[in-house]
Tab-separated table of C-alpha atoms (C1' of nucleotides) in Angstrom:
chain	number	residue	atom	x	y	z
A	1	MET	CA	86.375	89.820	129.960
A	2	SER	CA	89.873	90.619	128.773
A	3	LEU	CA	89.152	94.309	128.553
A	4	ARG	CA	88.244	94.214	132.191
A	5	SER	CA	91.487	92.477	133.101
A	6	ALA	CA	93.499	94.836	130.967
A	7	LEU	CA	92.050	97.840	132.777
A	8	LEU	CA	92.670	96.245	136.135
A	9	THR	CA	96.301	95.553	135.315
A	10	LEU	CA	96.703	99.202	134.427
A	11	LEU	CA	95.206	100.256	137.726
A	12	THR	CA	97.693	98.093	139.604
A	13	ALA	CA	100.217	100.745	138.591
A	14	GLY	CA	98.273	103.287	140.645
A	15	PRO	CA	95.004	105.258	140.669
A	16	GLN	CA	94.116	107.110	137.486
A	17	THR	CA	91.250	109.007	135.898
A	18	GLY	CA	89.353	107.508	132.978
A	19	TYR	CA	91.239	109.768	130.656
A	20	ASP	CA	94.612	108.733	132.057
A	21	LEU	CA	93.586	105.132	131.811
A	22	ALA	CA	92.561	105.519	128.207
A	23	LYS	CA	95.831	107.232	127.375
A	24	ASN	CA	97.993	104.757	129.237
A	25	PHE	CA	95.961	101.977	127.736
A	26	HIS	CA	96.852	103.023	124.228
A	27	SER	CA	100.524	103.295	125.028
A	28	SER	CA	100.963	100.050	126.917
A	29	VAL	CA	98.511	97.236	127.420
A	30	GLY	CA	96.587	98.293	124.321
A	31	PHE	CA	99.361	96.735	122.234
A	32	LEU	CA	98.285	93.375	123.582
A	33	TRP	CA	94.552	93.969	123.839
A	34	HIS	CA	93.216	96.864	121.863
A	35	ALA	CA	90.136	98.837	122.893
A	36	PRO	CA	88.820	102.245	121.823
A	37	ASP	CA	87.873	104.917	124.384
A	38	SER	CA	84.238	104.259	123.672
A	39	GLN	CA	84.624	100.836	125.228
A	40	ILE	CA	86.806	101.940	128.110
A	41	TYR	CA	84.553	104.475	129.798
A	42	PRO	CA	81.413	102.315	129.959
A	43	GLU	CA	83.473	99.361	131.153
A	44	LEU	CA	84.870	101.417	134.016
A	45	LYS	CA	81.323	102.238	135.132
A	46	LYS	CA	80.377	98.590	135.098
A	47	MET	CA	83.500	97.643	137.013
A	48	GLN	CA	82.737	100.269	139.597
A	49	ALA	CA	79.193	98.915	139.963
A	50	GLU	CA	80.705	95.489	140.597
A	51	GLU	CA	83.212	96.951	143.052
A	52	LEU	CA	86.273	95.765	141.213
A	53	ILE	CA	87.351	99.375	141.235
A	54	ASP	CA	86.655	102.351	143.407
A	55	GLY	CA	85.736	105.688	141.797
A	56	TYR	CA	85.912	109.000	143.625
A	57	PRO	CA	85.953	112.648	142.596
A	58	VAL	CA	89.159	114.659	142.715
A	59	PRO	CA	89.352	118.411	142.112
A	60	TRP	CA	90.180	119.625	138.659
A	61	GLY	CA	91.095	123.187	137.725
A	62	THR	CA	90.276	126.251	139.744
A	63	LYS	CA	86.494	126.435	139.553
A	64	GLY	CA	85.683	123.539	141.799
A	65	ALA	CA	85.236	121.154	138.901
A	66	THR	CA	86.051	117.510	139.546
A	67	LYS	CA	87.165	114.503	137.610
A	68	THR	CA	86.781	110.881	138.621
A	69	GLU	CA	89.771	108.910	139.715
A	70	TYR	CA	89.664	105.134	139.885
A	71	ALA	CA	91.597	102.768	142.109
A	72	ILE	CA	91.658	98.982	142.115
A	73	THR	CA	89.974	97.320	145.090
A	74	GLU	CA	90.923	94.171	146.955
A	75	THR	CA	88.164	92.431	144.995
A	76	GLY	CA	89.732	93.695	141.804
A	77	LEU	CA	93.093	92.214	142.752
A	78	GLN	CA	91.458	88.903	143.494
A	79	TYR	CA	89.728	89.077	140.149
A	80	LEU	CA	93.104	89.396	138.438
A	81	ASN	CA	94.484	86.419	140.268
A	82	THR	CA	91.441	84.280	139.498
A	83	TRP	CA	91.567	85.329	135.866
A	84	GLN	CA	95.152	84.150	135.662
A	85	GLY	CA	94.060	80.745	136.882
A	86	GLN	CA	91.347	80.236	134.285
A	87	ALA	CA	91.852	78.473	130.968
A	88	VAL	CA	92.463	80.769	128.014
A	89	THR	CA	89.711	80.582	125.434
A	90	TYR	CA	91.251	80.258	122.007
A	91	ARG	CA	89.247	82.029	119.376
A	92	PRO	CA	88.980	80.278	116.041
A	93	GLU	CA	91.140	81.601	113.252
A	94	ARG	CA	89.793	84.525	111.253
A	95	SER	CA	92.351	85.905	108.889
A	96	GLU	CA	91.220	87.989	105.994
A	97	VAL	CA	94.616	88.058	104.355
A	98	ARG	CA	95.000	84.293	104.578
A	99	LEU	CA	91.562	83.836	103.096
A	100	ARG	CA	92.488	86.047	100.207
A	101	ALA	CA	95.774	84.341	99.594
A	102	ALA	CA	94.053	80.977	99.441
A	103	TYR	CA	91.941	82.290	96.577
A	104	PHE	CA	94.411	84.466	94.726
A	105	GLU	CA	93.197	82.835	91.505
A	106	PHE	CA	90.364	85.376	91.637
A	107	ALA	CA	92.737	88.312	92.021
A	108	ASP	CA	94.492	90.244	89.309
A	109	ASP	CA	98.249	89.618	89.479
A	110	ASP	CA	98.871	93.170	90.630
A	111	ASP	CA	96.301	92.922	93.394
A	112	ALA	CA	97.783	89.719	94.755
A	113	ARG	CA	101.254	91.215	94.809
A	114	ALA	CA	99.985	94.467	96.341
A	115	CYS	CA	98.223	92.496	99.037
A	116	LEU	CA	101.384	90.713	100.120
A	117	GLU	CA	103.521	93.823	99.830
A	118	GLU	CA	101.090	95.626	102.082
A	119	HIS	CA	101.194	92.707	104.468
A	120	LEU	CA	104.951	92.934	104.569
A	121	ARG	CA	104.911	96.675	105.208
A	122	HIS	CA	102.281	96.324	107.883
A	123	TYR	CA	104.228	93.791	109.896
A	124	GLN	CA	107.508	95.582	109.395
A	125	GLN	CA	105.860	98.522	111.089
A	126	VAL	CA	104.610	96.287	113.860
A	127	VAL	CA	108.149	95.037	114.406
A	128	GLU	CA	109.448	98.579	114.656
A	129	SER	CA	106.787	99.760	117.024
A	130	VAL	CA	107.180	96.718	119.270
A	131	HIS	CA	110.936	97.154	119.304
A	132	GLY	CA	110.244	100.670	120.501
A	133	GLN	CA	108.074	99.351	123.295
A	134	ILE	CA	110.720	96.875	124.370
A	135	ARG	CA	113.384	99.574	124.335
A	136	ASP	CA	111.199	101.800	126.493
A	137	LEU	CA	110.785	98.999	128.985
A	138	LYS	CA	114.480	98.198	129.054
A	139	ASP	CA	115.644	101.750	129.627
A	140	GLN	CA	112.744	102.507	131.958
A	141	SER	CA	111.416	105.406	129.918
A	142	ALA	CA	107.851	104.108	129.989
A	143	ALA	CA	106.114	106.331	132.550
A	144	ILE	CA	103.408	103.873	133.491
A	145	HIS	CA	105.955	101.141	133.962
A	146	GLN	CA	108.040	103.272	136.300
A	147	ARG	CA	104.956	104.000	138.324
A	148	ARG	CA	104.216	100.308	138.482
A	149	LEU	CA	107.694	99.335	139.610
A	150	ALA	CA	107.650	101.960	142.337
A	151	ARG	CA	104.858	100.055	144.023
A	152	TYR	CA	106.730	96.777	144.307
A	153	PRO	CA	109.866	95.713	146.147
A	154	GLU	CA	112.990	96.117	144.076
A	155	ALA	CA	113.611	92.388	144.084
A	156	ASP	CA	110.467	91.919	141.981
A	157	HIS	CA	111.368	94.537	139.370
A	158	PRO	CA	113.334	92.257	137.034
A	159	LYS	CA	110.600	89.701	136.669
A	160	ILE	CA	107.840	92.298	136.328
A	161	THR	CA	109.758	93.896	133.479
A	162	ARG	CA	110.664	90.552	132.005
A	163	PHE	CA	107.049	89.440	131.703
A	164	LYS	CA	106.161	92.516	129.701
A	165	ILE	CA	109.132	92.098	127.403
A	166	PHE	CA	108.248	88.449	126.974
A	167	ALA	CA	104.732	89.371	125.883
A	168	TYR	CA	106.045	91.854	123.347
A	169	GLU	CA	108.468	89.258	122.058
A	170	GLY	CA	105.461	87.130	121.285
A	171	ILE	CA	104.068	89.837	119.034
A	172	LEU	CA	107.502	90.156	117.494
A	173	LYS	CA	107.636	86.475	116.647
A	174	GLN	CA	104.195	86.631	115.128
A	175	ALA	CA	105.150	89.628	113.054
A	176	GLU	CA	108.344	87.958	111.884
A	177	ALA	CA	106.395	84.892	110.865
A	178	GLU	CA	104.067	87.114	108.836
A	179	ILE	CA	106.978	88.861	107.184
A	180	SER	CA	108.587	85.604	106.207
A	181	TRP	CA	105.236	84.335	104.905
A	182	ALA	CA	104.696	87.432	102.797
A	183	GLN	CA	108.175	87.119	101.343
A	184	ASP	CA	107.587	83.489	100.457
A	185	GLY	CA	104.339	84.518	98.859
A	186	LEU	CA	105.928	87.220	96.762
A	187	ALA	CA	108.534	84.740	95.570
A	188	MET	CA	105.758	82.315	94.708
A	189	LEU	CA	103.893	84.922	92.691
A	190	GLU	CA	107.071	85.894	90.905
A	191	GLU	CA	107.703	82.306	89.972
A	192	LEU	CA	104.155	81.799	88.728
A	193	THR	CA	104.180	84.859	86.495
A	194	THR	CA	107.589	84.147	84.963
A	195	ALA	CA	106.502	80.570	84.353
A	196	ALA	CA	103.358	81.803	82.600
A	197	GLN	CA	105.152	84.444	80.537
A	198	PRO	CA	108.641	83.153	79.725
A	199	ARG	CA	110.958	85.922	78.544
A	200	SER	CA	111.861	85.699	74.870
B	1	MET	CA	82.463	90.997	104.662
B	2	SER	CA	84.965	88.146	104.822
B	3	LEU	CA	82.293	85.600	105.610
B	4	ARG	CA	80.575	86.615	102.419
B	5	SER	CA	83.758	86.175	100.407
B	6	ALA	CA	84.487	82.864	102.067
B	7	LEU	CA	81.093	81.529	101.077
B	8	LEU	CA	81.501	82.794	97.553
B	9	THR	CA	84.868	81.096	97.168
B	10	LEU	CA	83.242	77.851	98.247
B	11	LEU	CA	80.525	78.250	95.665
B	12	THR	CA	83.104	78.700	92.918
B	13	ALA	CA	83.721	74.977	93.395
B	14	GLY	CA	80.145	74.324	92.268
B	15	PRO	CA	76.533	74.694	93.427
B	16	GLN	CA	75.708	73.416	96.893
B	17	THR	CA	72.913	73.433	99.448
B	18	GLY	CA	73.245	75.455	102.637
B	19	TYR	CA	73.994	72.285	104.490
B	20	ASP	CA	76.714	71.254	102.061
B	21	LEU	CA	78.170	74.708	102.241
B	22	ALA	CA	78.242	74.612	106.005
B	23	LYS	CA	79.913	71.228	105.970
B	24	ASN	CA	82.444	72.108	103.321
B	25	PHE	CA	83.038	75.387	105.087
B	26	HIS	CA	84.136	73.645	108.249
B	27	SER	CA	86.467	71.322	106.412
B	28	SER	CA	88.166	73.857	104.178
B	29	VAL	CA	87.861	77.611	104.159
B	30	GLY	CA	86.725	77.576	107.775
B	31	PHE	CA	90.345	76.955	108.769
B	32	LEU	CA	91.131	80.425	107.484
B	33	TRP	CA	87.910	82.182	108.408
B	34	HIS	CA	85.779	80.461	110.977
B	35	ALA	CA	82.000	80.810	111.130
B	36	PRO	CA	79.315	78.771	112.872
B	37	ASP	CA	76.254	77.476	110.993
B	38	SER	CA	74.149	80.095	112.697
B	39	GLN	CA	76.024	82.735	110.754
B	40	ILE	CA	76.122	80.873	107.471
B	41	TYR	CA	72.429	80.364	106.800
B	42	PRO	CA	71.319	83.978	107.364
B	43	GLU	CA	74.252	85.233	105.331
B	44	LEU	CA	73.221	83.063	102.399
B	45	LYS	CA	69.768	84.637	102.486
B	46	LYS	CA	71.243	88.098	102.438
B	47	MET	CA	73.561	87.219	99.589
B	48	GLN	CA	70.657	85.852	97.627
B	49	ALA	CA	68.709	89.061	98.206
B	50	GLU	CA	71.681	90.978	96.823
B	51	GLU	CA	71.954	88.581	93.885
B	52	LEU	CA	75.489	87.510	94.599
B	53	ILE	CA	74.148	83.994	94.603
B	54	ASP	CA	71.212	82.273	93.052
B	55	GLY	CA	69.020	79.989	95.179
B	56	TYR	CA	66.625	77.459	93.726
B	57	PRO	CA	64.803	74.415	95.052
B	58	VAL	CA	65.946	70.935	94.154
B	59	PRO	CA	64.032	67.782	95.039
B	60	TRP	CA	64.977	65.912	98.154
B	61	GLY	CA	63.841	62.407	98.990
B	62	THR	CA	60.791	60.698	97.631
B	63	LYS	CA	57.939	62.751	99.052
B	64	GLY	CA	58.327	65.823	96.951
B	65	ALA	CA	60.316	67.643	99.632
B	66	THR	CA	62.879	70.151	98.420
B	67	LYS	CA	66.098	71.683	99.601
B	68	THR	CA	67.668	74.890	98.392
B	69	GLU	CA	70.737	74.796	96.257
B	70	TYR	CA	72.845	77.879	95.748
B	71	ALA	CA	75.044	78.862	92.838
B	72	ILE	CA	77.341	81.834	92.451
B	73	THR	CA	76.171	84.477	89.958
B	74	GLU	CA	78.193	86.633	87.600
B	75	THR	CA	77.752	89.452	90.117
B	76	GLY	CA	79.136	87.164	92.789
B	77	LEU	CA	82.224	86.447	90.733
B	78	GLN	CA	82.733	90.137	90.186
B	79	TYR	CA	82.360	90.675	93.901
B	80	LEU	CA	85.198	88.230	94.548
B	81	ASN	CA	87.456	89.975	92.084
B	82	THR	CA	86.673	93.413	93.517
B	83	TRP	CA	87.223	92.127	97.034
B	84	GLN	CA	90.678	90.906	96.039
B	85	GLY	CA	91.528	94.404	94.862
B	86	GLN	CA	90.577	96.142	98.087
B	87	ALA	CA	92.975	96.905	100.897
B	88	VAL	CA	92.953	94.399	103.750
B	89	THR	CA	91.770	95.900	107.011
B	90	TYR	CA	94.130	94.886	109.764
B	91	ARG	CA	92.363	94.383	113.041
B	92	PRO	CA	94.205	95.619	116.090
B	93	GLU	CA	95.876	92.992	118.235
B	94	ARG	CA	93.737	91.253	120.825
B	95	SER	CA	95.531	88.396	122.455
B	96	GLU	CA	94.310	87.121	125.747
B	97	VAL	CA	97.300	84.904	126.302
B	98	ARG	CA	99.749	87.702	125.575
B	99	LEU	CA	97.893	89.963	127.965
B	100	ARG	CA	98.143	87.350	130.652
B	101	ALA	CA	101.792	86.713	130.073
B	102	ALA	CA	102.551	90.403	130.392
B	103	TYR	CA	101.053	90.324	133.871
B	104	PHE	CA	102.163	86.936	135.119
B	105	GLU	CA	103.184	88.639	138.356
B	106	PHE	CA	99.517	88.310	139.339
B	107	ALA	CA	99.423	84.598	138.585
B	108	ASP	CA	100.414	81.735	140.832
B	109	ASP	CA	103.528	80.027	139.478
B	110	ASP	CA	101.544	76.947	138.569
B	111	ASP	CA	98.951	78.931	136.689
B	112	ALA	CA	101.546	80.745	134.627
B	113	ARG	CA	103.219	77.505	133.679
B	114	ALA	CA	99.902	75.804	132.946
B	115	CYS	CA	98.940	78.706	130.722
B	116	LEU	CA	102.036	78.341	128.557
B	117	GLU	CA	101.871	74.573	128.518
B	118	GLU	CA	98.309	74.786	127.284
B	119	HIS	CA	99.405	77.304	124.682
B	120	LEU	CA	102.050	74.897	123.485
B	121	ARG	CA	99.607	72.008	123.274
B	122	HIS	CA	97.048	74.108	121.488
B	123	TYR	CA	99.400	75.186	118.744
B	124	GLN	CA	100.942	71.760	118.413
B	125	GLN	CA	97.472	70.557	117.594
B	126	VAL	CA	97.024	73.369	115.114
B	127	VAL	CA	100.250	72.318	113.414
B	128	GLU	CA	99.044	68.749	113.137
B	129	SER	CA	95.656	69.626	111.802
B	130	VAL	CA	97.077	72.049	109.253
B	131	HIS	CA	99.613	69.478	108.145
B	132	GLY	CA	96.649	67.207	107.563
B	133	GLN	CA	94.976	69.835	105.417
B	134	ILE	CA	98.104	70.349	103.359
B	135	ARG	CA	98.497	66.619	102.860
B	136	ASP	CA	94.896	66.355	101.686
B	137	LEU	CA	95.516	69.096	99.175
B	138	LYS	CA	98.727	67.549	97.916
B	139	ASP	CA	97.322	64.090	97.371
B	140	GLN	CA	94.009	65.436	96.099
B	141	SER	CA	91.909	63.708	98.714
B	142	ALA	CA	89.982	66.877	99.587
B	143	ALA	CA	86.611	66.400	97.896
B	144	ILE	CA	85.764	70.056	97.566
B	145	HIS	CA	89.158	70.775	96.089
B	146	GLN	CA	88.754	68.080	93.445
B	147	ARG	CA	85.400	69.543	92.537
B	148	ARG	CA	87.006	72.941	92.233
B	149	LEU	CA	89.846	71.768	90.027
B	150	ALA	CA	87.443	69.969	87.713
B	151	ARG	CA	85.973	73.346	86.754
B	152	TYR	CA	89.241	74.867	85.601
B	153	PRO	CA	91.667	74.053	82.808
B	154	GLU	CA	94.377	71.661	83.856
B	155	ALA	CA	97.058	74.275	83.306
B	156	ASP	CA	95.621	76.276	86.222
B	157	HIS	CA	95.515	73.403	88.673
B	158	PRO	CA	99.030	73.791	90.085
B	159	LYS	CA	98.611	77.431	91.013
B	160	ILE	CA	95.110	76.967	92.413
B	161	THR	CA	96.448	74.241	94.690
B	162	ARG	CA	99.557	76.206	95.485
B	163	PHE	CA	97.593	79.211	96.749
B	164	LYS	CA	95.696	77.068	99.222
B	165	ILE	CA	98.855	75.415	100.473
B	166	PHE	CA	100.491	78.808	100.778
B	167	ALA	CA	97.633	80.042	102.957
B	168	TYR	CA	97.908	77.022	105.225
B	169	GLU	CA	101.650	77.511	105.464
B	170	GLY	CA	100.897	80.929	106.899
B	171	ILE	CA	98.919	79.366	109.704
B	172	LEU	CA	101.745	76.915	110.174
B	173	LYS	CA	104.302	79.677	110.566
B	174	GLN	CA	102.070	81.449	113.040
B	175	ALA	CA	101.631	78.292	115.043
B	176	GLU	CA	105.340	77.579	115.027
B	177	ALA	CA	106.024	81.090	116.271
B	178	GLU	CA	103.570	80.505	119.105
B	179	ILE	CA	105.211	77.201	119.985
B	180	SER	CA	108.626	78.769	120.107
B	181	TRP	CA	107.277	81.634	122.206
B	182	ALA	CA	105.658	79.272	124.685
B	183	GLN	CA	108.889	77.294	124.997
B	184	ASP	CA	110.861	80.463	125.636
B	185	GLY	CA	108.295	81.402	128.243
B	186	LEU	CA	108.510	78.095	130.024
B	187	ALA	CA	112.289	78.403	130.126
B	188	MET	CA	111.911	81.906	131.499
B	189	LEU	CA	109.578	80.734	134.261
B	190	GLU	CA	111.919	77.884	135.101
B	191	GLU	CA	114.798	80.297	135.421
B	192	LEU	CA	112.840	82.681	137.611
B	193	THR	CA	111.714	80.002	140.051
B	194	THR	CA	115.127	78.395	140.399
B	195	ALA	CA	116.626	81.841	140.933
B	196	ALA	CA	114.078	82.567	143.659
B	197	GLN	CA	114.451	79.207	145.374
B	198	PRO	CA	118.057	78.102	144.998
B	199	ARG	CA	118.484	74.425	145.771
B	200	SER	CA	120.403	73.762	148.978
C	1	DC	C1'	62.047	51.264	114.075
C	2	DC	C1'	65.973	53.654	115.708
C	3	DG	C1'	69.670	56.602	115.320
C	4	DC	C1'	72.586	59.407	112.543
C	5	DA	C1'	73.080	62.491	108.917
C	6	DC	C1'	70.453	65.872	106.321
C	7	DA	C1'	68.175	70.298	106.256
C	8	DT	C1'	67.286	74.853	108.127
C	9	DG	C1'	67.317	77.916	110.991
C	10	DT	C1'	65.911	81.632	115.454
C	11	DA	C1'	66.807	84.330	119.513
C	12	DA	C1'	69.335	86.611	122.994
C	13	DG	C1'	73.183	88.574	124.397
C	14	DA	C1'	78.048	89.986	124.313
C	15	DT	C1'	81.428	92.410	122.019
C	16	DG	C1'	83.459	95.564	118.898
C	17	DT	C1'	83.427	99.535	115.438
C	18	DT	C1'	82.622	104.151	113.848
C	19	DA	C1'	81.102	108.393	114.226
C	20	DC	C1'	79.660	111.972	116.692
C	21	DA	C1'	79.100	115.295	120.822
C	22	DT	C1'	80.472	118.730	124.317
C	23	DG	C1'	82.600	121.518	127.471
C	24	DA	C1'	86.809	122.936	130.590
C	25	DT	C1'	91.686	124.023	131.121
C	26	DT	C1'	96.192	125.371	130.088
C	27	DG	C1'	100.109	127.021	127.738
C	28	DA	C1'	101.990	129.787	123.879
D	1	DT	C1'	92.803	134.341	122.388
D	2	DC	C1'	93.347	130.184	120.143
D	3	DA	C1'	94.637	125.519	119.712
D	4	DA	C1'	95.805	121.418	121.925
D	5	DT	C1'	94.902	118.538	125.531
D	6	DC	C1'	91.944	117.125	129.290
D	7	DA	C1'	87.641	115.118	130.488
D	8	DT	C1'	83.702	112.205	129.448
D	9	DG	C1'	81.056	109.988	127.027
D	10	DT	C1'	76.416	108.411	123.600
D	11	DA	C1'	74.293	106.221	119.637
D	12	DA	C1'	73.906	103.245	115.919
D	13	DC	C1'	75.362	99.538	113.875
D	14	DA	C1'	77.898	95.323	112.643
D	15	DT	C1'	79.536	91.134	114.127
D	16	DC	C1'	80.090	86.988	116.794
D	17	DT	C1'	78.812	83.577	120.317
D	18	DT	C1'	75.873	80.302	122.486
D	19	DA	C1'	72.099	77.949	122.958
D	20	DC	C1'	68.159	76.240	121.405
D	21	DA	C1'	64.516	74.378	117.962
D	22	DT	C1'	62.453	71.146	114.649
D	23	DG	C1'	61.484	68.050	111.250
D	24	DT	C1'	62.862	64.562	107.163
D	25	DG	C1'	65.296	60.740	104.978
D	26	DC	C1'	67.980	56.726	104.897
D	27	DG	C1'	70.531	52.636	106.142
D	28	DG	C1'	70.797	48.795	109.089
DNA sequence: CCGCACATGTAAGATGTTACATGATTGA
DNA sequence: TCAATCATGTAACATCTTACATGTGCGG
């Protein structure tokens, strides 16, 4: 049900079409809970059926075409609040890279090293992209965030922004842990190969 | 295909019945890649059909009953080596707790705090249980690991053990990052509530 | 002879992935 | 007028979760 909550949080920033939602999703809350468009549209329909959101046609273009705009309902807001009160369900660990590392004895030396180097690169990119997100929040250049703030009293702005930054900092810490792990691993591999093949 | 690889790595420690595999799974490789029994048994059948493993009946009890024991085939070993050479597919982030934290403005103060406290507890437990795993590896009290080592030349033992410990250390670093994040979050919440309700 | 461990699953449903499909509008 | 963006999905498949189902052997 996290997808549902994620979409609702987006709609608390104001009414949007499915397309807008999908786009905003990918540039904000999607960093915390990813979903492809193909999951978003059907979910919106279901949420409308359950009256968590309200969908209505708005004109589009000149030829009388319409698109559907969605707005969160009172029920939807309650849903968010209830959700926040429920216990988080922790999914059991499933880490492909960790699994591999545990059985590197079946990998060629080059493959093991490549695996960890890739890991390093991957999380370095994560760090960069999350730093970008945090910067955008801090200097208010995130469009959806501006829209959100505009709907709340100014006194609440700091904490609303702070929560988002805090969440991103969590990803940052994870990524940094992964980077440090990969570096340790590369050092370990280095040590093992030099021990096996001492230089003459 | 990680489940498949996980099962194959287990079988490199020696032939086992489905039941043994399931049990050993939960006490070793399952920490890195979780799977319930209901996934394990069908997967074994599929792997047998594809000749990655060999299944044959062995007697059980006194009444001529049998159970099926599985052994990894040459093809299975090749599969493991190929798998290690492939690029890891990184799944996009999906973190319920991070999603919540980002939108704590919709949570009651108590719920937000409870959420982070639970997070802290959860990962403290992870740390303990992983420390246990590492200890078992270091003092050789993990049965499946002993069985594994017995099949390889003594010179390889240190690195085989080291890889497993390295993998667990990754989980440890993750968990420690989560603990630190939760603590930061609790401090943040504390600060926000005292700022909102200054003591008289 | 009773209960726990051994042994082996099935079935239904939720969730997630990947690829494909189609037409309208708008700005250069 | 042509490409990018807007708009909205469907279909097939893989994967994962949860719950249930059933019988044997062995030790006390």
